[in-house]
PDB file of C-alpha atoms in Angstrom:
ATOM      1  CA  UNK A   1       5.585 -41.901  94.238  1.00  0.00           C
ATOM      2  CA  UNK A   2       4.994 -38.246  95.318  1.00  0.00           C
ATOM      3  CA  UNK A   3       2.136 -36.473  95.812  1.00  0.00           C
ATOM      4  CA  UNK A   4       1.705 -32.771  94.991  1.00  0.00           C
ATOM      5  CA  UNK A   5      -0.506 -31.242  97.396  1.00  0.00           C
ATOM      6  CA  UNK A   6      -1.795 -27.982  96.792  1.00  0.00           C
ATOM      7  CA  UNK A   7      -3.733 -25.747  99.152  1.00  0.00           C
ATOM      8  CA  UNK A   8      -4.430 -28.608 101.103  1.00  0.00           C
ATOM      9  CA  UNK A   9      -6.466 -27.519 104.489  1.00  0.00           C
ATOM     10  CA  UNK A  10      -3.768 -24.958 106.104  1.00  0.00           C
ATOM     11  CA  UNK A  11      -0.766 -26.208 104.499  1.00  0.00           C
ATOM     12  CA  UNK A  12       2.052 -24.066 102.406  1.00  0.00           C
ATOM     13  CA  UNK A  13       1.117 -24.302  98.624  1.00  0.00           C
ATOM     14  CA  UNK A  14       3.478 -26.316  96.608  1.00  0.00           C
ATOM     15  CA  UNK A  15       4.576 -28.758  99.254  1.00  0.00           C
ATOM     16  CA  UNK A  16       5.403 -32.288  98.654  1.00  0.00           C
ATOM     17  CA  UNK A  17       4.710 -35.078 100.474  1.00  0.00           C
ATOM     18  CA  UNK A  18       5.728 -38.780 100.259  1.00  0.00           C
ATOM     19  CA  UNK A  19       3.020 -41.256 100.812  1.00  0.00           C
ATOM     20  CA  UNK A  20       2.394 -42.579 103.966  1.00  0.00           C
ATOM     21  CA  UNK A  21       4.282 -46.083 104.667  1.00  0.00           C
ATOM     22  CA  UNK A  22       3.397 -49.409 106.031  1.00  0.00           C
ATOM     23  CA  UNK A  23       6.151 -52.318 105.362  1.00  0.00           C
ATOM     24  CA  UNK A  24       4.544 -54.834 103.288  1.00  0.00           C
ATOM     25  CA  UNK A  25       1.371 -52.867 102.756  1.00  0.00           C
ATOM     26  CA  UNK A  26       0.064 -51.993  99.108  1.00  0.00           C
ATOM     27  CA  UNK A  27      -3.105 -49.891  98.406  1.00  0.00           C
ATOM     28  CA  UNK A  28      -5.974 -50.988  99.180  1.00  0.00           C
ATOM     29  CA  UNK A  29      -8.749 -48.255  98.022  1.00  0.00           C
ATOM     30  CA  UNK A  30     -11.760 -46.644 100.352  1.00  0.00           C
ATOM     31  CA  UNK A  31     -14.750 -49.356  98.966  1.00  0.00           C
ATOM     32  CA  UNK A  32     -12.104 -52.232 101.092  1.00  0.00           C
ATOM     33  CA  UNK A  33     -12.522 -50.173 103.966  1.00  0.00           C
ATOM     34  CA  UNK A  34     -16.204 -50.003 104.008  1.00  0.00           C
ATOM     35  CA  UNK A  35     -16.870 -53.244 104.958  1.00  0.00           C
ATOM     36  CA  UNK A  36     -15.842 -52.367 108.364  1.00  0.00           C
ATOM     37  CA  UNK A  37     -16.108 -48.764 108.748  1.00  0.00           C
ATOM     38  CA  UNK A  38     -19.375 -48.448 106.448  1.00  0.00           C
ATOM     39  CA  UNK A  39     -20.523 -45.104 108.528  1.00  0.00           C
ATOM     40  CA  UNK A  40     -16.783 -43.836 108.546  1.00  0.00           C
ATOM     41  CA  UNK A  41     -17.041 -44.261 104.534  1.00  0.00           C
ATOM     42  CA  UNK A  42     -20.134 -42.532 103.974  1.00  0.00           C
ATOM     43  CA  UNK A  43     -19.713 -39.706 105.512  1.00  0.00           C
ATOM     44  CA  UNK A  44     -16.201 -38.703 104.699  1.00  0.00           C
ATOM     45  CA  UNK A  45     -17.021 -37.401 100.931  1.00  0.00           C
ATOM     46  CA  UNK A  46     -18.914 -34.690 102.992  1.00  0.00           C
ATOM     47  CA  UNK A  47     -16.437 -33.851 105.193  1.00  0.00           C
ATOM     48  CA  UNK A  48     -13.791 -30.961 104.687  1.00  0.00           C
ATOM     49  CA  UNK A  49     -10.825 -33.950 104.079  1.00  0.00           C
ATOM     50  CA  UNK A  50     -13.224 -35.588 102.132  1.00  0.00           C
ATOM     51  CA  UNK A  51     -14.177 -32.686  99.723  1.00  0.00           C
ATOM     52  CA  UNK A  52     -10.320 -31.474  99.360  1.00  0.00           C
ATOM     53  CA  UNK A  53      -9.472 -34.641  97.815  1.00  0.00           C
ATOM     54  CA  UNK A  54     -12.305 -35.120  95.532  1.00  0.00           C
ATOM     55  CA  UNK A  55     -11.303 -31.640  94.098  1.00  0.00           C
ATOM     56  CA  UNK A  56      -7.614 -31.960  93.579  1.00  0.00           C
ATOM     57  CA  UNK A  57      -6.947 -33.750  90.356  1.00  0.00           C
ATOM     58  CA  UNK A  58      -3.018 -33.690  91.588  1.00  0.00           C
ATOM     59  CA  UNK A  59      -4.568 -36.396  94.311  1.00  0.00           C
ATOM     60  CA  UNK A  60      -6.183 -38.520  91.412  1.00  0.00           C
ATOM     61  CA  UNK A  61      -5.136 -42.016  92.283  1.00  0.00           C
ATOM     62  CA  UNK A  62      -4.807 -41.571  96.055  1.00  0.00           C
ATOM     63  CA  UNK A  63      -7.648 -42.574  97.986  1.00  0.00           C
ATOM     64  CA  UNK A  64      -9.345 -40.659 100.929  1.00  0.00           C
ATOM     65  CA  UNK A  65      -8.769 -43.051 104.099  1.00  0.00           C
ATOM     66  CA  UNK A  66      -5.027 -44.389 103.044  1.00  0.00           C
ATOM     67  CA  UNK A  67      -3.705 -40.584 102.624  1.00  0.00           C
ATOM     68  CA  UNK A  68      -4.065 -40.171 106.368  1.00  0.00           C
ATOM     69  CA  UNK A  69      -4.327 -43.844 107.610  1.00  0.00           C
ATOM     70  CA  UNK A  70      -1.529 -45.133 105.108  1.00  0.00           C
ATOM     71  CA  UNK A  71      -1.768 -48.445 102.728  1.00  0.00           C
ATOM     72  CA  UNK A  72      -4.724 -50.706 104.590  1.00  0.00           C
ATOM     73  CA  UNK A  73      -3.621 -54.234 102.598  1.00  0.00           C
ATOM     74  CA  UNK A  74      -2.376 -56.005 105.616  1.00  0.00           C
ATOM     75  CA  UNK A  75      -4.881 -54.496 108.173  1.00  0.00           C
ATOM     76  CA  UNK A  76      -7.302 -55.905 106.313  1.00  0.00           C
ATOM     77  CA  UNK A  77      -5.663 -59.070 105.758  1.00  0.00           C
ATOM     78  CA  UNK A  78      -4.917 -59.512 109.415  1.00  0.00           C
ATOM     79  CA  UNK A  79      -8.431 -58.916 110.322  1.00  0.00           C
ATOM     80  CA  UNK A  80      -7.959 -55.278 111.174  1.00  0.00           C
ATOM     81  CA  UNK A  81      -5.211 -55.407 113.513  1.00  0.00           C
ATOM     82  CA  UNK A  82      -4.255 -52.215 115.352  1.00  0.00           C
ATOM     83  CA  UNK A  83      -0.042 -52.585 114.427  1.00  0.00           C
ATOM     84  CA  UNK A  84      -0.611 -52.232 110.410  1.00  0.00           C
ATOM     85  CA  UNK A  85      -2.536 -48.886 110.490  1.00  0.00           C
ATOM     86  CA  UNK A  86      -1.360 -45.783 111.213  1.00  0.00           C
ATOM     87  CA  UNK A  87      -3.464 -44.074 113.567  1.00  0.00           C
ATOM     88  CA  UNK A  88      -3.787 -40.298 113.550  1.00  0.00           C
ATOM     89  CA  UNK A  89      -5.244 -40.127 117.415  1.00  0.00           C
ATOM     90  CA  UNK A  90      -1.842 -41.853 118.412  1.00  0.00           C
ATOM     91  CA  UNK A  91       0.636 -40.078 116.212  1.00  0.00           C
ATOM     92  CA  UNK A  92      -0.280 -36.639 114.754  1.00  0.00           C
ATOM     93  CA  UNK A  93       2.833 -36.812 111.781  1.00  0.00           C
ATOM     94  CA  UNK A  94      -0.242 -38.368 109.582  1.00  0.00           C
ATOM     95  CA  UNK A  95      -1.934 -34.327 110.255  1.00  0.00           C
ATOM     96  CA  UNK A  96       1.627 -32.656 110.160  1.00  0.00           C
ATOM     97  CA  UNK A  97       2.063 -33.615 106.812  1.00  0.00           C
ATOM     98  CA  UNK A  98      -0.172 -31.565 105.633  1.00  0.00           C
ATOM     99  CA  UNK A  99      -0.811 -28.484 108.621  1.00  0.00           C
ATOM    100  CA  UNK A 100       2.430 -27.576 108.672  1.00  0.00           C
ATOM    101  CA  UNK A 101       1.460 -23.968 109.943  1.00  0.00           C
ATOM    102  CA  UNK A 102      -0.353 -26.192 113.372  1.00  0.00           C
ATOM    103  CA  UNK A 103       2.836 -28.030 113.728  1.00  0.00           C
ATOM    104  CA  UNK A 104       4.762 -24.722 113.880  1.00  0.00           C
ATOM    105  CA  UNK A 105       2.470 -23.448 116.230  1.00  0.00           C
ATOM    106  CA  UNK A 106       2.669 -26.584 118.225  1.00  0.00           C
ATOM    107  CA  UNK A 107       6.464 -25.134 118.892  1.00  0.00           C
ATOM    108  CA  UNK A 108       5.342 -22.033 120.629  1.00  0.00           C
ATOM    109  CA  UNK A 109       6.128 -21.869 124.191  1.00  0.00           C
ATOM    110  CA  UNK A 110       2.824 -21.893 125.669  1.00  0.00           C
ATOM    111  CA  UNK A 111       0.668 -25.060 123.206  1.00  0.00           C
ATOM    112  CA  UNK A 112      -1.453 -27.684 123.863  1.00  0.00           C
ATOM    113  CA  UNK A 113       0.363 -31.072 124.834  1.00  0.00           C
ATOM    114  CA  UNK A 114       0.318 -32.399 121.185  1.00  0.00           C
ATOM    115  CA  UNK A 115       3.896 -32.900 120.576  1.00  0.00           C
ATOM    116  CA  UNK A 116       4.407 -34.461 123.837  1.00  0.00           C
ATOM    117  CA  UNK A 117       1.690 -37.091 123.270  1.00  0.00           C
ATOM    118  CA  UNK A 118      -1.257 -36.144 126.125  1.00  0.00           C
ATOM    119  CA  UNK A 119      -3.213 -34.832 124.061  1.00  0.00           C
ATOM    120  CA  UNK A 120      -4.114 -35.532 119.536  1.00  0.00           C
ATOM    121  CA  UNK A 121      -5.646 -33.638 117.202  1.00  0.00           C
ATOM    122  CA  UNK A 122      -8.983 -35.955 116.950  1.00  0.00           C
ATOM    123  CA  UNK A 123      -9.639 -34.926 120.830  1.00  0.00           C
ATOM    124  CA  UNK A 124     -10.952 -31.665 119.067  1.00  0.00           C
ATOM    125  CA  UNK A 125     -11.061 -32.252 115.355  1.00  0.00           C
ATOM    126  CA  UNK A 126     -13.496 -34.578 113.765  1.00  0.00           C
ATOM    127  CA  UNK A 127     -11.327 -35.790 110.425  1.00  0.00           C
ATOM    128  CA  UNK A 128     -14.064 -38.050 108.741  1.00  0.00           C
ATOM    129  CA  UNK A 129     -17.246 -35.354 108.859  1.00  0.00           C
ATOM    130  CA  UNK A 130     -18.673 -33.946 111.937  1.00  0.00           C
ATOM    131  CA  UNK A 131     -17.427 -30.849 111.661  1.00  0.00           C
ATOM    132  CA  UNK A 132     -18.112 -27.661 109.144  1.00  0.00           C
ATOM    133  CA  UNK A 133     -16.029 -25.012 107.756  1.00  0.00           C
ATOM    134  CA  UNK A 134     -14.941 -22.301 110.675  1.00  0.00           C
ATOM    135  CA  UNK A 135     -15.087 -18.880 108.730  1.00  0.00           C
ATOM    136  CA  UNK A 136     -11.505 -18.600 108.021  1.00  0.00           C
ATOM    137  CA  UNK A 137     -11.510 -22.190 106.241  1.00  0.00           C
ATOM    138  CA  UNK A 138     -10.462 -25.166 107.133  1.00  0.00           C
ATOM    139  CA  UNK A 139     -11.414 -28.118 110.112  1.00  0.00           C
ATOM    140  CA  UNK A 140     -13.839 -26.539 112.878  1.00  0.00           C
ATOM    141  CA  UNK A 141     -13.851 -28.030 116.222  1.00  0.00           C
ATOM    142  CA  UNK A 142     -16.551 -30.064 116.782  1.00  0.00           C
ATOM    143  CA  UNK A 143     -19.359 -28.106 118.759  1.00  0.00           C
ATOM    144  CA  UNK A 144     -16.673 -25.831 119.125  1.00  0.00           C
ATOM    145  CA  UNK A 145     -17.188 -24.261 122.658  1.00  0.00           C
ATOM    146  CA  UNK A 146     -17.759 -27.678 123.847  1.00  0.00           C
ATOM    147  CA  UNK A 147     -14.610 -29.569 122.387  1.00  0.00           C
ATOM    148  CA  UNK A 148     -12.782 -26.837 124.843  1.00  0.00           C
ATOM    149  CA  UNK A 149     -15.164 -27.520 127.701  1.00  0.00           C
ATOM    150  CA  UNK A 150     -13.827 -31.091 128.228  1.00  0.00           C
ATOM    151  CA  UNK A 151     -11.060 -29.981 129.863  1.00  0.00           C
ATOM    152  CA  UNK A 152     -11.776 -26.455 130.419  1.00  0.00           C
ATOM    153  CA  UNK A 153     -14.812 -27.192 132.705  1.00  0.00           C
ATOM    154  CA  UNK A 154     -14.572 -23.939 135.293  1.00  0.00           C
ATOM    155  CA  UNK A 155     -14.025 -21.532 132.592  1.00  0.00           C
ATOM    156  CA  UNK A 156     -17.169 -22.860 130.343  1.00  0.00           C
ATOM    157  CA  UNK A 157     -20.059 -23.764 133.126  1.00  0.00           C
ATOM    158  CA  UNK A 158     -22.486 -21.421 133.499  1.00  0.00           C
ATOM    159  CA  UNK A 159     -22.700 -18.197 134.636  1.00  0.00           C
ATOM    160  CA  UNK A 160     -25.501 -15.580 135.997  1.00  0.00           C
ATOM    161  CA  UNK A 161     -23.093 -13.159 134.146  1.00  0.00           C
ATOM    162  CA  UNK A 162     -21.257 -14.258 131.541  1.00  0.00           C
ATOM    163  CA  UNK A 163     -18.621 -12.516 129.090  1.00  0.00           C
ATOM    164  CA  UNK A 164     -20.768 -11.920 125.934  1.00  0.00           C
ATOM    165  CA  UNK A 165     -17.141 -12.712 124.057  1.00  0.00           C
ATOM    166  CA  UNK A 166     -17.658 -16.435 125.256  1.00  0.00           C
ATOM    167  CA  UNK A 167     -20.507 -15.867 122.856  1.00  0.00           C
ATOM    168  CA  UNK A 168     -18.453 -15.983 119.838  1.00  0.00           C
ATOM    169  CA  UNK A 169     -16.225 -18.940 120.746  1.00  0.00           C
ATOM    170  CA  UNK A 170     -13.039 -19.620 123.125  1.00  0.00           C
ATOM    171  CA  UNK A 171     -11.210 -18.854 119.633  1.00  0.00           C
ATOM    172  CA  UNK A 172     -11.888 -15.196 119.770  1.00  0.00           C
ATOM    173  CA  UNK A 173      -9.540 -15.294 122.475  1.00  0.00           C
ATOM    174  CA  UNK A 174      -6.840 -17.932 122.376  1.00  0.00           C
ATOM    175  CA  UNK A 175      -5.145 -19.660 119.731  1.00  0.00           C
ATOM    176  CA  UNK A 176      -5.765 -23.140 120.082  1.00  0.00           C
ATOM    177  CA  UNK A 177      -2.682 -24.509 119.012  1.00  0.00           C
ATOM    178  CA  UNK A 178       0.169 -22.517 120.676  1.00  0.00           C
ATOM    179  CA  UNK A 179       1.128 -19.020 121.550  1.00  0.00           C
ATOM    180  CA  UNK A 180       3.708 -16.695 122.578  1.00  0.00           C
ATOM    181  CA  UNK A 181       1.538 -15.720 126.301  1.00  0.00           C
ATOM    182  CA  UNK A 182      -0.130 -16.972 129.176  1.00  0.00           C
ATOM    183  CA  UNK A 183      -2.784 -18.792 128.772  1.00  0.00           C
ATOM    184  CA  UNK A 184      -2.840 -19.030 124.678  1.00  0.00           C
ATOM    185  CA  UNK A 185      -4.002 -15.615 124.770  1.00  0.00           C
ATOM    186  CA  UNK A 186      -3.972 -13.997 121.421  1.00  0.00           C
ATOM    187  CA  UNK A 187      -2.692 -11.122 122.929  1.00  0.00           C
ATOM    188  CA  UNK A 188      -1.315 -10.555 126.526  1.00  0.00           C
ATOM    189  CA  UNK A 189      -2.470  -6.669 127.080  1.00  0.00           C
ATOM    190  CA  UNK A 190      -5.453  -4.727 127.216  1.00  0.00           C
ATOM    191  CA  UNK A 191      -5.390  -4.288 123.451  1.00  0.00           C
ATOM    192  CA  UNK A 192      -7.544  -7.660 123.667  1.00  0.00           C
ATOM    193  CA  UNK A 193      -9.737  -6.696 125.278  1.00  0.00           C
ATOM    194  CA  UNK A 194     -10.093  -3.214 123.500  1.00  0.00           C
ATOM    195  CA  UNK A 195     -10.528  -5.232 120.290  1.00  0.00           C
ATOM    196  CA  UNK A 196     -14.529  -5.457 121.376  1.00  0.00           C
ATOM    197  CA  UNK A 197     -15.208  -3.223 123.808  1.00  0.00           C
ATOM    198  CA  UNK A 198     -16.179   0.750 122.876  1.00  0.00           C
ATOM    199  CA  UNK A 199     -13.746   3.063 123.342  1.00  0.00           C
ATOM    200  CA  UNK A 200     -13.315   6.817 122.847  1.00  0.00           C
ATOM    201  CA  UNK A 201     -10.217   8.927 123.434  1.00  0.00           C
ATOM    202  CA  UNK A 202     -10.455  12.393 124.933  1.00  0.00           C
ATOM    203  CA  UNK A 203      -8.761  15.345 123.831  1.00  0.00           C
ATOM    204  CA  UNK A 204      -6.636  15.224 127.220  1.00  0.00           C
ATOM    205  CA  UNK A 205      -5.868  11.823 125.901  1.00  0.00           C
ATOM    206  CA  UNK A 206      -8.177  10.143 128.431  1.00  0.00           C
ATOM    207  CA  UNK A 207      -9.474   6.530 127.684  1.00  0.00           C
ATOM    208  CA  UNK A 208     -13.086   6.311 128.274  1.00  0.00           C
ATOM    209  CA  UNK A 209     -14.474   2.778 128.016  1.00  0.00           C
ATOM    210  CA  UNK A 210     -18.755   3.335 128.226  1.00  0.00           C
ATOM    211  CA  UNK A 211     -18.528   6.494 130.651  1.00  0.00           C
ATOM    212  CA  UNK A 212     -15.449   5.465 132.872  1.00  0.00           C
ATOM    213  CA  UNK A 213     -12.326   6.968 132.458  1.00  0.00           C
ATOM    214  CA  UNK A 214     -10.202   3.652 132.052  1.00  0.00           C
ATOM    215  CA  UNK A 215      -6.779   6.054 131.775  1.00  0.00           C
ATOM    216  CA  UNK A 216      -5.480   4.950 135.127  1.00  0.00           C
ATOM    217  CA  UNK A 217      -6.441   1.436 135.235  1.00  0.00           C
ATOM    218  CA  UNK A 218      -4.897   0.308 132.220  1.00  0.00           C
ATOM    219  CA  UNK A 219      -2.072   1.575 133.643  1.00  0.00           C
ATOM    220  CA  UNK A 220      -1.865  -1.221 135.989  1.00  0.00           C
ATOM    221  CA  UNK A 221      -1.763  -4.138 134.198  1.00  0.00           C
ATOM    222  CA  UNK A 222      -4.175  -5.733 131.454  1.00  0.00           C
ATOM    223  CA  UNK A 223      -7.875  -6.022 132.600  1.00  0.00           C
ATOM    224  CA  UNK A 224      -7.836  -9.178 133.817  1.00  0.00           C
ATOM    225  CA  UNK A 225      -4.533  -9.211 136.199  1.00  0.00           C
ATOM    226  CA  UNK A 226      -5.319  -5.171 137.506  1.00  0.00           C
ATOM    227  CA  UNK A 227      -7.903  -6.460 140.419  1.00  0.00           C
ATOM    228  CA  UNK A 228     -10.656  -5.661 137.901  1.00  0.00           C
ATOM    229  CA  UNK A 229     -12.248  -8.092 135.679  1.00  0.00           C
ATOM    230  CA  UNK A 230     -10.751 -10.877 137.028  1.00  0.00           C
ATOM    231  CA  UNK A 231     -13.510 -13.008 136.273  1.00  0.00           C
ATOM    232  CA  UNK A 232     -12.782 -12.950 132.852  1.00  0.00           C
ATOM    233  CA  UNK A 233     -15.215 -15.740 131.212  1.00  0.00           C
ATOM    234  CA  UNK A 234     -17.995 -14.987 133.642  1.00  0.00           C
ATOM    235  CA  UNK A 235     -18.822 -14.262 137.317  1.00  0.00           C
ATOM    236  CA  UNK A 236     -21.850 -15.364 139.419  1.00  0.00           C
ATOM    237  CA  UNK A 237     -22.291 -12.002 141.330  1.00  0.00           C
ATOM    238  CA  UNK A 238     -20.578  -9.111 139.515  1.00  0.00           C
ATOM    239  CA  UNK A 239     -21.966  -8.216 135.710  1.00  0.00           C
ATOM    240  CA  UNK A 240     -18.759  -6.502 135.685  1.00  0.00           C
ATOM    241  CA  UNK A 241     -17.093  -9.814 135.763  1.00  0.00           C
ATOM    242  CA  UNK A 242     -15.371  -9.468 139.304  1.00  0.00           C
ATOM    243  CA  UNK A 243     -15.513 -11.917 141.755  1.00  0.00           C
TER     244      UNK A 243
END
């Protein structure tokens, strides 16, 4: 059987997907899988998974938990054994199959460890319902700022002055799947930074940024690597970020 998904959370329109596989495994339907995940179950027709495939009719017939988990007969018979379930936090295919823009991202040079197994997508996506919508659509990260800080401790303690962009979420600026620069930036020159901060251009063709001519300084590199604001996500002494 296929399974026509249709603008599934990020995926390409139209694209068809075979049902997950387990060998000897049939169907099993969500109300067999609340007897041991009860919370798990009650939640996810909340959650953004949850309310995607309550509102395709093309996924009439599939059930929630076996679409990403595969069929659950012989976990269950076996007493919930680890080997006949497929496990999304060990093997991100089950979330490939259907964020196929992620996976491509996931190919950029500089990316989050995903594809090489230290790192799944459940470290900062909650699939059954803890998270909300982001904006744009789609899974947040849980607590957003914080799902980053568990890693990223230095750059998101805190600061006497911090960057007001940290504010708005690491997101503003990185991609947190993979990117072309350094450091997941969305972009590697000062053009990210001058996506926020005021700027007004002189008739000489000056670059005034508040009432300093930047001209010259962005010149020498981005804002971050010119021996400026090097303290990009916040600085204990400087409010201009510096160290």
């Amino acid at each position: 059987m296929l399974v026509l998904l249709v603008n599934s959370c990020s995926s390409v329109p139209g694209t068809v997907n075979a049902p997950l596989e387990i060998p000897g495994a049939h169907y099993a339907g969500n109300a067999a899988c609340q007897d041991c995940h009860a919370e798990i179950v009650r939640e996810f027709p909340g959650s953004p998974h949850g309310r995607f495939y309550n509102n395709q009719p093309a996924m009439a017939g599939q059930t929630g938990c076996e679409s990403c988990h595969g069929p659950g007969s012989r976990h269950i018979e076996s007493g919930g054994r680890a080997q006949f379930i497929i496990n999304p936090r060990r093997d991100p295919d089950a979330c490939f199959r259907c964020h196929l823009a992620e996976r491509a991202e996931f190919s950029l040079p500089q990316h989050h460890p995903v594809l090489e197994g230290r790192m799944s997508c459940v470290q900062c996506h909650d699939p059954h319902g803890g998270d909300v919508f982001k904006p744009a659509g789609g899974l947040a990260m849980a607590r957003l700022d914080q799902s980053c800080a568990q890693c990223h401790r230095d750059q998101t303690r805190p600061f006497v002055f911090a960057h007001d962009a940290t504010r708005e979420g690491c997101v503003v600026c990185h991609q947190p799947h993979g990117s072309i620069n350094q450091k997941l930036l969305v972009a590697a020159d000062p053009n990210l930074c001058l996506r926020c901060h005021a700027q007004n251009q002189t008739q000489s063709r000056k670059l005034y940024i508040g009432n300093t001519d930047h001209t010259v300084f962005l010149q020498m590199g981005s804002c971050w690597t010119s021996n400026c604001h090097t303290a990009v996500h916040g600085s204990n002494v400087d409010p201009r970020l510096r160290f």
